[in-house]
Coordinates of C-alpha atoms in Angstrom, one line a residue:
X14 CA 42.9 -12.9 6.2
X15 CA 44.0 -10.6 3.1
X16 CA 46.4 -11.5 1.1
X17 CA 47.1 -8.9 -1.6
X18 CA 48.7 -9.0 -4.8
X19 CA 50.9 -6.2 -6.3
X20 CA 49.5 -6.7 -10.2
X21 CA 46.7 -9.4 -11.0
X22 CA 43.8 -9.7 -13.4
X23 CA 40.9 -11.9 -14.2
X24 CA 42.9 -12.7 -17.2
X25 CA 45.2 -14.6 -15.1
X26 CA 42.8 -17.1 -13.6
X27 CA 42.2 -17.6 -17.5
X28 CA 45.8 -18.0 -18.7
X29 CA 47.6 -20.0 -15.6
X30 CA 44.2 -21.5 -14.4
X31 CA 44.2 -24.6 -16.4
X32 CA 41.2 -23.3 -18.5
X33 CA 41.9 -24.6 -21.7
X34 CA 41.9 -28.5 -20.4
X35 CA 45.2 -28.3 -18.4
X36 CA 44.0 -28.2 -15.1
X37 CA 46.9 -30.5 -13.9
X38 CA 49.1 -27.0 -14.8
X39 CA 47.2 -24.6 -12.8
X40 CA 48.9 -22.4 -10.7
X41 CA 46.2 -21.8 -8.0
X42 CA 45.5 -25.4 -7.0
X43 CA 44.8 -24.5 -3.3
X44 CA 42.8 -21.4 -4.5
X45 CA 40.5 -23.6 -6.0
X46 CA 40.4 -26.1 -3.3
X47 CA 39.6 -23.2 -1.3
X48 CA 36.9 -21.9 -3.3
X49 CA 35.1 -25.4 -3.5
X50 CA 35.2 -26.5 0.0
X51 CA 33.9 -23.2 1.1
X52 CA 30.4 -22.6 2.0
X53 CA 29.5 -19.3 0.8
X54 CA 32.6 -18.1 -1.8
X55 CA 32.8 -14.9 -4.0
X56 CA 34.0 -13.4 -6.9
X57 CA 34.6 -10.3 -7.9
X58 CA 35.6 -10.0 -11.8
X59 CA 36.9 -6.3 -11.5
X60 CA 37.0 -3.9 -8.6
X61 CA 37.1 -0.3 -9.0
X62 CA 41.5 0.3 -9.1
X63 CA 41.7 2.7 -5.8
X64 CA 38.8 1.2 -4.2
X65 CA 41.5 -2.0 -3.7
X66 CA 44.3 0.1 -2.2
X67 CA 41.9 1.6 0.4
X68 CA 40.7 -2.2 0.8
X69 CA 43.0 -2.2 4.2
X70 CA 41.6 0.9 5.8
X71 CA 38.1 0.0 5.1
X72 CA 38.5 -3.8 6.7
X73 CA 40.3 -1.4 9.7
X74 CA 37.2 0.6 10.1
X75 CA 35.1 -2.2 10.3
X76 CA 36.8 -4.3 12.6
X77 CA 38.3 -1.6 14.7
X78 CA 41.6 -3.3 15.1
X79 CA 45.1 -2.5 13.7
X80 CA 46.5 -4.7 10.7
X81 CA 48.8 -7.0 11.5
X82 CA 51.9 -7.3 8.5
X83 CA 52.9 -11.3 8.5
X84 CA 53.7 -14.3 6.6
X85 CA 53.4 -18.0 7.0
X86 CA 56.0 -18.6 9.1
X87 CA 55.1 -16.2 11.5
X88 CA 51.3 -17.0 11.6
X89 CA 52.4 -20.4 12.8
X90 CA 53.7 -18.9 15.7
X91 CA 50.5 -16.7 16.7
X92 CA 47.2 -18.1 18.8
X93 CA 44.5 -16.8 17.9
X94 CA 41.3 -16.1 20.1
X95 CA 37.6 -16.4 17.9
X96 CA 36.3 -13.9 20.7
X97 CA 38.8 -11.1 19.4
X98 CA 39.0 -10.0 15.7
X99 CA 42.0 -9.6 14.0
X100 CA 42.9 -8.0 10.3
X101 CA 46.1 -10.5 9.3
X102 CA 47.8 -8.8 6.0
X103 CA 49.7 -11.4 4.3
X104 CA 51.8 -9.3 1.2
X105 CA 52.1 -11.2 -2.1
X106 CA 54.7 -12.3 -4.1
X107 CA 58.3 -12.9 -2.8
X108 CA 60.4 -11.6 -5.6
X109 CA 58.2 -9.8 -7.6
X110 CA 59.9 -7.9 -10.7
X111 CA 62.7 -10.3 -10.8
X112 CA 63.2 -11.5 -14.6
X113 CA 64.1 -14.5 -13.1
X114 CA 60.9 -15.6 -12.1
X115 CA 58.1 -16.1 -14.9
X116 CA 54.3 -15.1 -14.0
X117 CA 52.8 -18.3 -14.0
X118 CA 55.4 -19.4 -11.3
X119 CA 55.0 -15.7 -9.2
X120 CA 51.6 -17.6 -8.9
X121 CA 52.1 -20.3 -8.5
X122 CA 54.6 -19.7 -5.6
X123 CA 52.1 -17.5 -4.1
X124 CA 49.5 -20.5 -4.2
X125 CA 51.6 -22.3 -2.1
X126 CA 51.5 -19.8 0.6
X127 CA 48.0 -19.2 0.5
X128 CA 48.2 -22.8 0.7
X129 CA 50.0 -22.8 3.9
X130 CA 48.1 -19.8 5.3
X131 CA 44.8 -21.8 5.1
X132 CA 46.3 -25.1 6.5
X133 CA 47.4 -23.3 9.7
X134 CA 43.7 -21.5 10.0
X135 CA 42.5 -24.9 9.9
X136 CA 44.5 -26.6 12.8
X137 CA 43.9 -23.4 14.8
X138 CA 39.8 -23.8 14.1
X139 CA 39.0 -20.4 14.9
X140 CA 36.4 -19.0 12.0
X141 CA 38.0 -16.5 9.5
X142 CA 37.4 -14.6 6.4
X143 CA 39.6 -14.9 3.5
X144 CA 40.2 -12.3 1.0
X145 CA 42.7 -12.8 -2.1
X146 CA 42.7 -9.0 -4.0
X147 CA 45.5 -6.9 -6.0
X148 CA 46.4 -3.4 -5.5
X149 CA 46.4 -3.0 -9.4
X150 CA 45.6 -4.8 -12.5
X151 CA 48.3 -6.8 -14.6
X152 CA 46.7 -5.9 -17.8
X153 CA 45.4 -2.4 -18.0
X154 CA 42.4 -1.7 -21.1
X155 CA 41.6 1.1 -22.6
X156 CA 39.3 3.3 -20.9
X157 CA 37.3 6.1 -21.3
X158 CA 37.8 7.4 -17.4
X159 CA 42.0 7.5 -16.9
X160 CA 43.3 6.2 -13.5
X161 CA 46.1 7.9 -11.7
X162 CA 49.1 5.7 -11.7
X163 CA 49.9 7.0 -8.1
X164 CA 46.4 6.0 -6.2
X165 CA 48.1 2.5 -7.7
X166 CA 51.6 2.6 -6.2
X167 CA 50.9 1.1 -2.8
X168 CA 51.2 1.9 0.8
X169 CA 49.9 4.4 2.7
X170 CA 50.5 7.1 0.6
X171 CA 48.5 5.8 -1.9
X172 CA 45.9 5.1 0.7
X173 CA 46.0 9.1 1.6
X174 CA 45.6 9.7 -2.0
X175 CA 42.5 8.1 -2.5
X176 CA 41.3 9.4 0.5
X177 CA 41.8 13.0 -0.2
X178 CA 40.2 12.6 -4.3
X179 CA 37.5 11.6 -1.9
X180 CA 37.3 14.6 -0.3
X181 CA 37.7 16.2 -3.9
X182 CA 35.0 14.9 -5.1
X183 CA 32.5 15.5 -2.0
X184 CA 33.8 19.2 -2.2
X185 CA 32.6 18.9 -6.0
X186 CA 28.8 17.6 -4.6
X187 CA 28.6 20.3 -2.4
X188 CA 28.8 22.6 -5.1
X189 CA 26.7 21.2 -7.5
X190 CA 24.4 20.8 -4.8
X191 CA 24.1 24.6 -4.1
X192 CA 23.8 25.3 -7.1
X193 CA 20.6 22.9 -7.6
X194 CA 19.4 24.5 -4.1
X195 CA 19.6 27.8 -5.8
X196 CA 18.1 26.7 -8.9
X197 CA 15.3 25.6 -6.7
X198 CA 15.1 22.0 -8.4
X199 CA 13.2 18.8 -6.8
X200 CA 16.0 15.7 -6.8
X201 CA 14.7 13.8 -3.6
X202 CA 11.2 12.2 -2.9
X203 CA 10.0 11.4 0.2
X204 CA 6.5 10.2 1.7
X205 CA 5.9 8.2 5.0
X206 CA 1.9 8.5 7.1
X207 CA 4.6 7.6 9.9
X208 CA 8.1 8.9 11.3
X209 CA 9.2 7.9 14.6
X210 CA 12.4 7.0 16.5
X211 CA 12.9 5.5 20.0
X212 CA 16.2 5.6 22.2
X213 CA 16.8 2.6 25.2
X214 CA 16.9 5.1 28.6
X215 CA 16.9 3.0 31.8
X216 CA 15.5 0.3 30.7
X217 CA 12.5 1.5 28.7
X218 CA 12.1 3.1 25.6
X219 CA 10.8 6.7 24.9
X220 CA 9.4 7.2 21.8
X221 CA 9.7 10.6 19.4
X222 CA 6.8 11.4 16.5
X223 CA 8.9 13.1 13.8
X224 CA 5.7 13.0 11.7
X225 CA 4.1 16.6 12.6
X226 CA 7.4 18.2 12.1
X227 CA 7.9 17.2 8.9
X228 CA 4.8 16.7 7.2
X229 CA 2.5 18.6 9.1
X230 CA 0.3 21.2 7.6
X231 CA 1.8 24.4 7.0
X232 CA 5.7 22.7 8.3
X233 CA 8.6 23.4 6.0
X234 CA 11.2 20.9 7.1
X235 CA 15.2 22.2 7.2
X236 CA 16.5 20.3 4.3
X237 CA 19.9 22.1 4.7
X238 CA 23.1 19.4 4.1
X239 CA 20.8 17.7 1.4
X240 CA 22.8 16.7 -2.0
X241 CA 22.1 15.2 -4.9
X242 CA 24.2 14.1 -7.9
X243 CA 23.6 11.1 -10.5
X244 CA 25.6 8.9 -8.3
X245 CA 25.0 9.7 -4.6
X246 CA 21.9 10.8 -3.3
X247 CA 21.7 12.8 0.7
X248 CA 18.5 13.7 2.3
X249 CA 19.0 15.7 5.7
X250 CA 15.9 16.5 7.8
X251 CA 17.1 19.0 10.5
X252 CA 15.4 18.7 13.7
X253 CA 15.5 20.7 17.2
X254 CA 14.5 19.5 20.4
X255 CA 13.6 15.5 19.7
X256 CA 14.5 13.4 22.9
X257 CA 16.7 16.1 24.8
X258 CA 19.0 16.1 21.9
X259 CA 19.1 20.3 20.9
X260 CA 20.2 19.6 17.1
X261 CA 18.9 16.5 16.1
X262 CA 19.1 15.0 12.3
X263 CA 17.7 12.2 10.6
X264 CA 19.8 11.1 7.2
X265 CA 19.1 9.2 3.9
X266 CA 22.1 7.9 2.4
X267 CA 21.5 6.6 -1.5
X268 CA 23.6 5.3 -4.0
X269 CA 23.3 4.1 -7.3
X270 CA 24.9 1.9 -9.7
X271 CA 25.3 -0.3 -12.4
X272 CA 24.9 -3.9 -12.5
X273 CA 26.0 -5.9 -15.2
X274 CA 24.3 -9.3 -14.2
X275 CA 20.8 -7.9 -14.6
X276 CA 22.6 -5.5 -17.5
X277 CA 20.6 -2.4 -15.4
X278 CA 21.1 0.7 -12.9
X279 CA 19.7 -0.3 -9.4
X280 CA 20.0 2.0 -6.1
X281 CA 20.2 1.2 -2.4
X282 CA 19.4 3.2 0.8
X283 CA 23.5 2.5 2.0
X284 CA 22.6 4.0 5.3
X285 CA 20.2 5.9 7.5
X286 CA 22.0 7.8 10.3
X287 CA 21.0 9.9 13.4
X288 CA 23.1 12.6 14.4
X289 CA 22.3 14.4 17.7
X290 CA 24.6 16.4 19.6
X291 CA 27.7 15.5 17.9
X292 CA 27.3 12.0 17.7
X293 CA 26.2 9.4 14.9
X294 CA 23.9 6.4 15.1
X295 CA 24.1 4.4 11.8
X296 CA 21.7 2.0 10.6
X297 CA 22.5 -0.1 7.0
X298 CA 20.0 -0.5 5.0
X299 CA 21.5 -1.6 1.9
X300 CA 20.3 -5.3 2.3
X301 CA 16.3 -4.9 1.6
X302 CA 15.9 -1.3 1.0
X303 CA 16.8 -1.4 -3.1
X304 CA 15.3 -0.9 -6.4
X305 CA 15.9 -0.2 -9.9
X306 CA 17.3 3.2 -10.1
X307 CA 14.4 4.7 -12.1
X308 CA 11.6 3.3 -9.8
X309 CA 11.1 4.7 -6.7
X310 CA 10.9 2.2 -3.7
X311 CA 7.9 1.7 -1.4
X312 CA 7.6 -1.0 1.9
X313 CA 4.4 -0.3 3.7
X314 CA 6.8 -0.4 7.2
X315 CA 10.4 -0.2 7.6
X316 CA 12.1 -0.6 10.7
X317 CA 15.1 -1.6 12.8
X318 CA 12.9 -4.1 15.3
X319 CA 9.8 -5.3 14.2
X320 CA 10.7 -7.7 10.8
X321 CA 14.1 -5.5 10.8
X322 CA 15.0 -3.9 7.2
X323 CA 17.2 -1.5 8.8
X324 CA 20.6 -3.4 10.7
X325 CA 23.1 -1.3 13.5
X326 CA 26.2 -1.1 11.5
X327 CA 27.9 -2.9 14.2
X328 CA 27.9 -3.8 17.3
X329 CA 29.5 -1.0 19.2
X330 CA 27.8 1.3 17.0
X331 CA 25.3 3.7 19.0
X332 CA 22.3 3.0 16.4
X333 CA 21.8 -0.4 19.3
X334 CA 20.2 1.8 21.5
X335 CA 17.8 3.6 19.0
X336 CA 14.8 2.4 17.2
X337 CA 13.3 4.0 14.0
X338 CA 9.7 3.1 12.2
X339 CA 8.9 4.5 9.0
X340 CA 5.1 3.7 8.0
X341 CA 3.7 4.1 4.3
X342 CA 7.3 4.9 3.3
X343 CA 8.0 5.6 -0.2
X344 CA 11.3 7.6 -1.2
X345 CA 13.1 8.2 -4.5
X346 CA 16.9 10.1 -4.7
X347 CA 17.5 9.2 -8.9
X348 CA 15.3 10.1 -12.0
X349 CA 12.9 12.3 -10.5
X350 CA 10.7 14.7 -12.6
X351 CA 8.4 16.9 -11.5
X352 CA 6.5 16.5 -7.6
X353 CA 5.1 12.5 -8.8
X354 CA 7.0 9.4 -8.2
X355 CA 8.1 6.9 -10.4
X356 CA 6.7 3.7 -10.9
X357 CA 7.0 2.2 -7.1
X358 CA 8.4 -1.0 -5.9
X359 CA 7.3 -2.9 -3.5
X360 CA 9.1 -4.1 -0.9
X361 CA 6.0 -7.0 -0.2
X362 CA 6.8 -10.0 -2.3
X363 CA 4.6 -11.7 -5.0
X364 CA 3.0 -14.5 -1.7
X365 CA 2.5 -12.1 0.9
X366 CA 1.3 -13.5 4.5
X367 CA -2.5 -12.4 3.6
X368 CA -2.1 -14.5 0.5
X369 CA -0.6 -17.1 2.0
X370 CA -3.4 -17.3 4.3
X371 CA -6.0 -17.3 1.8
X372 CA -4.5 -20.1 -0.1
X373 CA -3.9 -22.0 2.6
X374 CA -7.7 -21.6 3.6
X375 CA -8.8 -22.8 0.5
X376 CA -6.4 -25.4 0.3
X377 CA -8.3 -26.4 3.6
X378 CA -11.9 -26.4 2.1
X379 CA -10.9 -28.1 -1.3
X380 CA -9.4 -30.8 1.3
X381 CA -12.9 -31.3 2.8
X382 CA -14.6 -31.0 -0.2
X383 CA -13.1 -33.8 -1.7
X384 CA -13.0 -36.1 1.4
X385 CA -16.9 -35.1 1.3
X386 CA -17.5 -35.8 -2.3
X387 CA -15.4 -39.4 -1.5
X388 CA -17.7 -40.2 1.2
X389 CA -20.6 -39.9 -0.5
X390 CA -19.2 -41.5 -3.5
X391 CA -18.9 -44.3 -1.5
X392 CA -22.7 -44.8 -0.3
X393 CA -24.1 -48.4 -1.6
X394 CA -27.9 -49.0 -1.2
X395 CA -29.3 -52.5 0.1
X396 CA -30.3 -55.0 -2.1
X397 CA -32.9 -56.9 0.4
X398 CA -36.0 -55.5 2.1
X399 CA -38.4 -56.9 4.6
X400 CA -41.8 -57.4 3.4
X401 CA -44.4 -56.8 5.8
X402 CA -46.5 -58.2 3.9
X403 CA -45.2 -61.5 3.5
X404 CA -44.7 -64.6 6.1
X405 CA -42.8 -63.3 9.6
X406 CA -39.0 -64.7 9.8
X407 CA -38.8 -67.2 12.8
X408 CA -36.1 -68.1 14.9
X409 CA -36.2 -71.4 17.3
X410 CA -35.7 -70.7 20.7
X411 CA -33.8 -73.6 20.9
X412 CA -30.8 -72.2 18.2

């Protein structure tokens, strides 16, 4: 569910949300509601401004299915099926730019719908998504990086716009990064003892040592389609021959930005894709493959089967019927100096298994130990002897 806004701003939550002790005058009652009863919300304070208008194509990639354009009224009317998704666009307000109508009730009105929107969702109990997102902000701050006032005019026009800055700025890369292949400069890091992939082939899996050919003595590895930048990082290793596959290419995809909670720059590996013969397998690895961006990052194994770090990016994606290992991996695409990595982190955590194992050994034995020392502890010696010496103890037949 998306319901997009024309012009909205964290500000607003501020001004109409009843933050100042009116809550009884808020204007996004069943936003709130929402937000409390759901199990896993979040909040965004600012997005980038064109990265919301191409919020539609993106949820369209993902979920490979065609937006549907609707409101309340006619979302009643639809059944839908948990086994099929669905991308339902619900465009918010009704009458915005009328003079009439002040801001406060604009949201308020559209609080109502959202109201009505979730209420149906709920009789039809079919699990959903709900996204509540602008295609511009209300109030616009001073900045030193200008936005284009057309990537915010909505539609698909604007969507096309973004799109080909996109391709603006990748044709910018590509430059830069020839001229840093000319110049002969060292902007990606990589080290593994180990790199293998596997693709699923009636039923079993054959298996592919990329290690010779690309750390081998004397092996210069094809690094042509590598960039670099002080955003985006690209690592291509060019392979022939792997599998049956003639061409055969195996991609790091990094990014890195800046966060404000920790008030730092950390970078992610986004992706890690195969290409082979025209067609791309691609693994995310943005969820455990991070660090901060002038660290380099090291995990003594990464992989897409065995304690997974690397996920298929869905689940008609080809990257299912591939495998990749990566031993002793360290890379590092930001801040690199000379041929030495950064200061490395580690992917293990502070309790490791082999830790855990030793303290829970010891935990064992201090256990015993102190049952032991209690048992002893609790040893009394006897008070009465026999004496051999003195007169023999009888006892009457007869008792």
């Amino acid at each position: 569910l998306l319901s997009v806004h024309r012009q909205m701003s964290i500000e607003d939550f501020t001004i109409y949300g009843g933050a100042f002790g009116n809550k009884q005058d808020s204007a996004f009652r069943n936003l709130e509601g929402a937000l409390l009863s759901s199990p896993s919300p979040l909040v965004l304070p600012a997005v980038s401004w064109p990265a919301s208008n191409a919020v539609i194509g993106a949820l369209q990639d993902q979920l490979e299915t065609s937006p549907l354009y609707m409101d309340a009224e006619t979302l009643g009317q639809l059944r839908l099926n948990s086994s099929s998704p669905a991308l339902l666009v619900f465009r918010l307000p009704y009458g915005t730019g009328s003079d009439l109508m002040s801001a406060k009730e604009i949201l308020s009105g559209n609080d109502e719908v959202i109201g009505q929107v979730l209420s149906i969702m709920k009789t039809q109990s079919v699990p959903y998504l709900a996204i509540y997102t602008a295609l511009q902000p209300s109030q616009v701050r001073a900045s030193g990086h200008p936005l284009s006032l057309e990537v915010g005019a909505g539609g698909g026009r604007s969507l096309l716009q973004a799109r080909a800055s996109h391709k603006e700025r990748e044709q910018e890369r590509e430059r830069k990064r020839k001229v840093k292949e000319k110049a002969g400069n060292t902007c990606i890091l990589l080290w593994a003892t180990g790199l293998s992939v596997s693709i699923l082939r009636g039923g079993r899996w054959d298996d592919h040592d990329l290690t010779p050919s690309t750390f081998g003595e004397g092996v210069t590895p094809k690094l042509h389609g590598s960039m670099c930048d002080q955003t985006k990082a690209r690592l291509v290793l060019n392979y022939e021959d792997v599998l049956g596959h003639r061409n055969f290419k195996l991609i790091f995809a990094m990014s890195q930005r800046h966060y404000s909670v920790s008030a730092r720059r950390w970078f992610t590996m986004d992706q890690v894709e195969l290409e082979y013969d025209g067609t791309k397998a691609t693994f995310n690895g943005s969820r455990s493959i991070y660090a901060p961006a002038e660290y380099s990052y090291r995990c003594d194994a990464v992989s897409s089967f065995r304690w997974p770090s690397l996920f298929p990016r869905s689940a008609k994606d080809p990257a299912n019927q591939w495998r990749v290992s990566f031993e002793d991996f360290q890379i590092q695409g930001f801040n690199v100096s000379g041929q030495d990595f950064s200061y490395a982190s580690d992917c293990a955590g502070f309790f490791t298994p082999g830790i855990w194992m030793g303290l829970m050994s010891s935990l064992l034995m201090v256990l015993v130990l102190t049952y032991g020392l209690h048992m002893i502890m609790q040893l009394r010696t006897m008070d009465r002897f026999d004496d051999p010496k003195g007169p023999a103890i009888s006892v009457p037949l007869t008792e």
